[in-house]
Amino acid sequence: RCHAGPIREGALVGALHQMRQHGCPGRRALLSVLAARASAPLYDAIRRWCLDRELCDAFGEFFVREDAGVGDDGLWERRYGLQGEMLPNFLWPEIARDMLGMGKGINFIRRCLGEVHWVVPPNVVNSSSIESLGFRYGHVETLRSTVHCALVAVNDHIVQELLGTHRLIEHLRALK
C-alpha cells in the first residue's frame, strides 16, 4: 500500500507487519526483523505507560494521547485518549483500551488518591525480564495477558482505597 506522506511509529510498524504476511520466506524473514527493530521504541513506550505511567511521546507517535491542559477533575474522561490511527494493526483495540484504562488508573492512584510512588505490584508482573511480559514484537497474546492482570490489580487497588481508606460508602450515605 502506498502512502502520500511519512508514516509514523505505530502505523509504520503496522505496515511492516502487514507486508510480512505475504511473499517469499526470505522477504517475510527480513520484514520480521525490520518490524521487530522498528517496534522497539513502541514497546518501550507501551511498557512505560503500562507499568510506570510515563507518557513518553515527544513526536506524537504513540497511540495514547494526553491533553496536559486538562486538570485532575477531567483526568478520567478528557485528559487521556486513544489515537486510533497510531495503533498498529497487530495490537487489538481491546488491548489498547485496557492499556489506556490501566494508565488512567495509575494516574488516578498517584494524582487523586495521593499515592505518588504507587506501582503495579511486583507479584502481578513477576518476571525475570520485561521481554517475557510481552513487551516486544510478536508476543501480543503474552502482552494481552500482562495488561489484563495489571489492569485488574490497578482497578482492585482503586476500589480498595475508595471503599477503605477514603470511606466512599460513608460519604455516599451522608449525601442521602
Backbone as numpy.savetxt, mean C-alpha at the origin, in Angstrom:
# Nx Ny Nz CAx CAy CAz Cx Cy Cz
1.53 -2.10 -27.24 0.69 -0.93 -27.24 1.58 0.30 -27.24
1.31 1.25 -28.09 2.10 2.47 -28.18 1.52 3.54 -27.26
2.40 4.35 -26.73 1.98 5.44 -25.86 2.49 6.74 -26.44
1.69 7.79 -26.34 2.04 9.08 -26.91 3.06 9.84 -26.06
3.16 9.51 -24.81 4.06 10.24 -23.92 4.80 9.29 -23.01
5.53 9.85 -22.07 6.28 9.00 -21.14 5.34 8.18 -20.25
5.78 6.99 -19.95 5.03 6.11 -19.05 5.72 6.18 -17.70
4.92 6.34 -16.64 5.51 6.47 -15.32 5.42 5.16 -14.56
6.06 5.12 -13.41 6.35 3.93 -12.60 5.35 2.78 -12.71
4.19 2.90 -12.08 3.25 1.78 -12.06 2.81 1.36 -13.44
2.54 2.34 -14.29 2.11 2.03 -15.66 3.25 1.38 -16.45
4.48 1.83 -16.23 5.64 1.25 -16.92 5.83 -0.22 -16.54
5.80 -0.49 -15.26 5.97 -1.87 -14.80 4.82 -2.73 -15.31
3.62 -2.17 -15.32 2.46 -2.89 -15.85 2.62 -3.19 -17.33
3.15 -2.24 -18.09 3.37 -2.47 -19.53 4.40 -3.57 -19.75
5.48 -3.56 -18.97 6.49 -4.61 -19.09 5.89 -5.97 -18.73
5.08 -5.99 -17.69 4.43 -7.24 -17.27 3.52 -7.77 -18.38
2.77 -6.86 -18.98 1.84 -7.27 -20.04 2.61 -7.78 -21.26
3.70 -7.11 -21.62 4.48 -7.53 -22.80 5.14 -8.89 -22.59
5.46 -9.24 -21.34 6.14 -10.51 -21.10 5.18 -11.70 -21.20
3.90 -11.43 -21.33 2.91 -12.50 -21.45 2.92 -13.14 -22.84
3.60 -12.48 -23.79 3.56 -12.94 -25.18 4.98 -13.06 -25.73
5.11 -13.85 -26.76 6.39 -13.94 -27.46 7.19 -15.16 -27.08
8.40 -15.19 -27.59 9.28 -16.34 -27.39 9.81 -16.38 -25.96
10.28 -17.54 -25.51 10.80 -17.67 -24.15 11.94 -16.70 -23.83
12.79 -16.42 -24.80 13.90 -15.49 -24.57 13.38 -14.09 -24.29
12.39 -13.67 -25.07 11.79 -12.34 -24.85 11.11 -12.28 -23.49
10.37 -13.32 -23.15 9.69 -13.36 -21.84 10.69 -13.28 -20.70
11.80 -14.00 -20.83 12.82 -13.99 -19.78 13.43 -12.60 -19.64
13.74 -11.95 -20.76 14.30 -10.60 -20.72 13.31 -9.62 -20.09
12.06 -9.68 -20.52 11.05 -8.77 -19.99 10.78 -9.04 -18.51
10.89 -10.29 -18.08 10.74 -10.59 -16.65 11.84 -9.93 -15.83
13.06 -10.00 -16.32 14.18 -9.35 -15.63 13.97 -7.84 -15.60
13.58 -7.27 -16.74 13.34 -5.82 -16.80 12.21 -5.41 -15.86
11.12 -6.18 -15.84 9.99 -5.86 -14.96 10.40 -5.95 -13.49
11.18 -6.97 -13.16 11.62 -7.12 -11.77 12.49 -5.94 -11.34
13.40 -5.53 -12.21 14.27 -4.40 -11.86 13.52 -3.09 -11.86
12.65 -2.89 -12.84 11.89 -1.64 -12.92 10.89 -1.51 -11.77
10.45 -2.64 -11.21 9.46 -2.59 -10.14 10.07 -2.43 -8.75
11.39 -2.50 -8.63 12.02 -2.38 -7.31 11.64 -1.09 -6.58
11.68 0.08 -7.23 11.24 1.30 -6.53 9.76 1.27 -6.15
8.94 0.67 -7.01 7.51 0.55 -6.72 7.29 -0.28 -5.47
7.95 -1.43 -5.40 7.78 -2.30 -4.23 8.38 -1.68 -2.97
9.42 -0.90 -3.12 9.96 -0.18 -1.96 8.93 0.84 -1.47
8.28 1.55 -2.39 7.23 2.51 -2.00 6.06 1.80 -1.35
5.68 0.64 -1.88 4.59 -0.15 -1.28 4.96 -0.57 0.14
6.17 -1.07 0.30 6.62 -1.50 1.64 6.61 -0.34 2.62
7.13 0.79 2.19 7.18 1.96 3.09 5.78 2.42 3.46
4.87 2.44 2.51 3.50 2.87 2.78 2.79 1.87 3.70
2.94 0.58 3.40 2.22 -0.45 4.16 2.78 -0.68 5.56
4.07 -0.65 5.71 4.65 -1.00 7.01 5.10 0.21 7.81
5.51 1.26 7.15 6.05 2.42 7.86 5.15 3.65 7.78
4.14 3.62 6.91 3.22 4.73 6.67 3.96 5.93 6.07
4.99 5.69 5.37 5.71 6.77 4.71 5.28 6.79 3.24
4.79 7.95 2.80 4.42 8.09 1.41 5.56 8.80 0.70
6.42 8.03 0.06 7.60 8.56 -0.63 7.31 8.57 -2.12
6.90 9.73 -2.63 6.48 9.81 -4.02 6.83 11.19 -4.59
8.10 11.47 -4.69 8.56 12.79 -5.13 8.10 13.14 -6.54
7.83 12.14 -7.38 7.48 12.40 -8.77 6.02 12.10 -9.11
5.19 11.82 -8.10 3.78 11.56 -8.34 3.53 10.29 -9.13
4.33 9.25 -8.89 4.21 8.02 -9.66 3.58 6.87 -8.87
3.36 7.05 -7.60 2.81 5.96 -6.78 1.29 5.96 -6.91
0.65 4.81 -6.73 -0.80 4.72 -6.91 -1.59 5.22 -5.70
-0.91 5.54 -4.61 -1.56 6.22 -3.48 -1.16 7.68 -3.57
-2.13 8.56 -3.51 -1.85 9.99 -3.55 -2.25 10.62 -2.22
-1.58 11.71 -1.91 -1.87 12.43 -0.67 -2.19 13.88 -0.99
-3.21 14.40 -0.33 -3.52 15.82 -0.37 -3.10 16.39 0.98
-1.86 16.87 1.05 -1.30 17.33 2.32 -2.03 18.54 2.88
-2.85 19.20 2.07 -3.62 20.35 2.54 -4.81 19.97 3.39
-5.15 18.69 3.42 -6.29 18.21 4.22 -5.79 17.87 5.61
-6.44 18.41 6.63 -6.03 18.17 8.01 -6.51 16.83 8.53
-6.25 16.60 9.82 -6.62 15.33 10.45 -8.12 15.07 10.42
-8.93 16.12 10.41 -10.38 15.91 10.39 -10.84 15.27 9.08
-10.06 15.39 8.02 -10.40 14.77 6.75 -9.46 13.64 6.37
-8.69 13.17 7.35 -7.66 12.16 7.09 -8.25 10.94 6.38
-9.36 10.42 6.86 -9.88 9.17 6.32 -10.54 9.33 4.96
-11.31 10.37 4.78 -12.09 10.50 3.55 -11.38 11.26 2.43
-10.57 12.27 2.77 -10.07 13.15 1.73 -8.56 13.25 1.61
-7.82 12.90 2.63 -6.37 13.12 2.59 -5.66 12.15 1.65
-6.11 10.90 1.62 -5.45 9.88 0.79 -6.45 9.26 -0.17
-5.96 8.88 -1.33 -6.80 8.22 -2.33 -5.95 7.42 -3.28
-6.61 6.73 -4.19 -5.91 5.91 -5.18 -5.86 6.65 -6.52
-4.74 6.51 -7.20 -4.59 6.98 -8.58 -4.61 5.74 -9.46
-5.78 5.40 -9.95 -5.97 4.16 -10.69 -5.04 4.00 -11.88
-4.73 5.10 -12.55 -3.87 4.99 -13.74 -2.44 4.61 -13.38
-2.06 4.75 -12.11 -0.71 4.41 -11.68 -0.63 2.99 -11.10
-1.76 2.34 -10.98 -1.79 0.98 -10.43 -1.37 -0.01 -11.51
-0.28 -0.75 -11.28 0.15 -1.73 -12.28 -0.94 -2.78 -12.50
-1.05 -3.26 -13.73 -2.12 -4.20 -14.07 -2.00 -5.55 -13.37
-0.88 -5.85 -12.75 -0.73 -7.13 -12.05 -1.05 -7.02 -10.56
-1.28 -5.81 -10.07 -1.73 -5.62 -8.68 -3.24 -5.43 -8.71
-3.96 -6.33 -8.09 -5.40 -6.30 -8.14 -5.94 -5.08 -7.38
-7.04 -4.50 -7.87 -7.61 -3.33 -7.20 -7.94 -3.57 -5.72
-8.35 -4.78 -5.36 -8.67 -5.04 -3.95 -7.41 -4.99 -3.08
-6.25 -5.39 -3.62 -5.00 -5.26 -2.87 -4.68 -3.78 -2.68
-4.86 -2.99 -3.73 -4.60 -1.55 -3.63 -5.52 -0.91 -2.60
-6.80 -1.29 -2.57 -7.74 -0.74 -1.58 -7.32 -1.14 -0.16
-6.88 -2.38 0.01 -6.40 -2.81 1.32 -5.14 -2.05 1.74
-4.24 -1.82 0.78 -3.03 -1.04 1.07 -3.40 0.38 1.47
-4.34 0.97 0.76 -4.79 2.32 1.08 -5.39 2.35 2.48
-6.25 1.39 2.79 -6.87 1.33 4.12 -5.86 1.12 5.22
-4.86 0.29 4.96 -3.84 0.04 5.97 -3.03 1.30 6.24
-2.61 1.99 5.19 -1.86 3.23 5.37 -2.67 4.29 6.08
-3.96 4.41 5.71 -4.84 5.35 6.40 -4.96 4.98 7.87
-5.09 3.69 8.13 -5.23 3.22 9.51 -4.00 3.53 10.35
-2.83 3.28 9.79 -1.58 3.58 10.52 -1.48 5.08 10.76
-1.86 5.88 9.76 -1.88 7.33 9.95 -2.85 7.74 11.04
-4.02 7.13 11.07 -5.02 7.43 12.10 -4.47 7.11 13.48
-3.84 5.95 13.60 -3.26 5.55 14.89 -2.21 6.56 15.34
-1.35 6.94 14.43 -0.26 7.83 14.80 -0.72 9.27 15.01
-1.57 9.77 14.13 -1.96 11.18 14.18 -3.14 11.45 15.10
-4.15 10.61 15.04 -5.39 10.88 15.78 -5.43 10.19 17.14
-4.86 9.00 17.24 -4.82 8.32 18.53 -3.57 8.67 19.33
-2.65 9.39 18.70 -1.46 9.88 19.40 -0.36 8.87 19.63
-0.42 7.74 18.95 0.63 6.71 19.10 1.64 6.89 17.97
2.46 7.92 18.09 3.32 8.35 16.99 4.35 7.32 16.55
4.68 6.37 17.39 5.70 5.38 17.03 5.10 4.00 16.75
3.77 3.93 16.61 3.12 2.64 16.39 3.54 2.07 15.04
3.80 0.77 15.03 4.11 0.04 13.80 3.29 -1.25 13.79
3.15 -1.83 12.61 2.48 -3.12 12.51 3.26 -4.10 13.39
2.58 -4.82 14.27 3.29 -5.72 15.18 4.18 -6.72 14.46
5.38 -6.96 15.00 6.34 -7.88 14.33 5.79 -9.28 14.12
4.93 -9.76 15.01 4.40 -11.11 14.83 3.47 -11.21 13.61
2.94 -10.07 13.14 2.08 -10.07 11.96 2.91 -10.16 10.69
4.01 -9.47 10.67 4.90 -9.46 9.50 6.22 -10.13 9.86
6.12 -11.23 10.58 7.29 -11.95 11.05 7.94 -12.68 9.88
9.09 -12.22 9.51 9.81 -12.84 8.41 11.28 -12.47 8.50
12.09 -13.31 7.93 13.52 -13.03 7.95 13.91 -12.01 6.88
13.04 -11.79 5.90 13.36 -10.83 4.85 12.11 -10.16 4.32
12.26 -8.93 3.89 11.16 -8.18 3.30 10.66 -8.88 2.03
11.58 -9.46 1.27 11.20 -10.13 0.03 10.23 -11.29 0.27
10.42 -12.01 1.38 9.55 -13.16 1.63 8.14 -12.74 2.04
7.93 -11.43 2.29 6.60 -10.91 2.58 5.85 -10.53 1.30
6.50 -10.67 0.16 5.85 -10.37 -1.12 6.15 -9.01 -1.68
7.10 -8.29 -1.08 7.43 -6.96 -1.56 8.47 -7.02 -2.69
8.14 -7.82 -3.72 8.97 -7.89 -4.92 8.13 -8.46 -6.06
8.57 -8.18 -7.25 7.84 -8.55 -8.46 7.64 -10.07 -8.54
6.43 -10.45 -8.93 6.13 -11.85 -9.16 5.58 -12.58 -7.94
5.35 -11.88 -6.83 4.87 -12.51 -5.61 3.59 -11.84 -5.11
2.65 -11.64 -6.02 1.43 -10.90 -5.71 0.59 -11.62 -4.65
0.49 -12.93 -4.72 -0.33 -13.67 -3.75 0.26 -13.55 -2.34
1.57 -13.62 -2.23 2.22 -13.45 -0.92 2.01 -12.03 -0.42
2.13 -11.05 -1.30 1.88 -9.65 -0.93 0.44 -9.48 -0.46
-0.50 -10.08 -1.18 -1.92 -9.99 -0.79 -2.12 -10.52 0.62
-1.52 -11.64 0.92 -1.64 -12.24 2.25 -1.01 -11.35 3.32
0.17 -10.81 3.04 0.84 -9.92 3.99 -0.01 -8.69 4.26
-0.52 -8.08 3.19 -1.33 -6.87 3.32 -2.60 -7.17 4.12
-3.23 -8.29 3.81 -4.47 -8.65 4.53 -4.20 -8.83 6.03
-3.17 -9.57 6.38 -2.85 -9.79 7.80 -2.52 -8.48 8.51
-1.76 -7.63 7.85 -1.41 -6.34 8.45 -2.63 -5.45 8.58
-3.50 -5.45 7.58 -4.73 -4.64 7.65 -5.61 -5.08 8.80
-5.75 -6.37 9.01 -6.53 -6.88 10.14 -5.93 -6.40 11.46
-4.60 -6.46 11.58 -3.93 -6.00 12.80 -4.15 -4.51 13.04
-4.07 -3.71 11.98 -4.28 -2.27 12.10 -5.71 -1.98 12.54
-6.68 -2.60 11.86 -8.08 -2.38 12.21 -8.41 -2.85 13.61
-7.87 -4.01 14.00 -8.09 -4.51 15.36 -7.54 -3.54 16.40
-6.36 -2.99 16.13 -5.76 -2.04 17.07 -6.62 -0.78 17.20
-7.11 -0.27 16.09 -7.96 0.92 16.14 -9.22 0.64 16.97
-9.87 -0.47 16.72 -11.09 -0.81 17.47 -10.77 -0.95 18.95
-9.70 -1.67 19.28 -9.30 -1.86 20.69 -9.07 -0.51 21.37
-8.37 0.38 20.70 -8.06 1.69 21.28 -9.33 2.54 21.44
-10.17 2.53 20.42 -11.39 3.34 20.52 -12.32 2.83 21.61
-12.48 1.52 21.69 -13.38 0.96 22.70 -12.77 0.95 24.09
-11.46 0.72 24.17 -10.79 0.63 25.46 -10.29 1.96 25.97
-9.15 2.36 25.50 -8.48 3.57 25.98 -9.34 4.81 25.82
-10.01 4.95 24.70 -10.77 6.18 24.43 -12.24 6.06 24.81
-12.67 4.90 25.30 -14.01 4.68 25.84 -15.13 5.20 24.92
-15.07 4.80 23.68 -16.04 5.24 22.68 -17.48 4.96 23.08
-17.75 3.78 23.59 -19.12 3.43 23.96 -19.65 4.39 25.02
-18.84 4.71 26.02 -19.26 5.65 27.07 -19.59 7.02 26.46
-18.77 7.46 25.55 -19.00 8.75 24.90 -20.27 8.73 24.06
-20.52 7.63 23.39 -21.75 7.52 22.59 -22.99 7.49 23.49
-22.89 6.79 24.61 -24.02 6.77 25.55 -24.30 8.16 26.12
-23.26 8.92 26.33 -23.43 10.28 26.86 -24.13 11.18 25.88
-24.06 10.86 24.60 -24.73 11.65 23.57 -26.22 11.40 23.50
-26.69 10.29 24.06 -28.12 9.92 24.00 -28.98 10.97 24.61
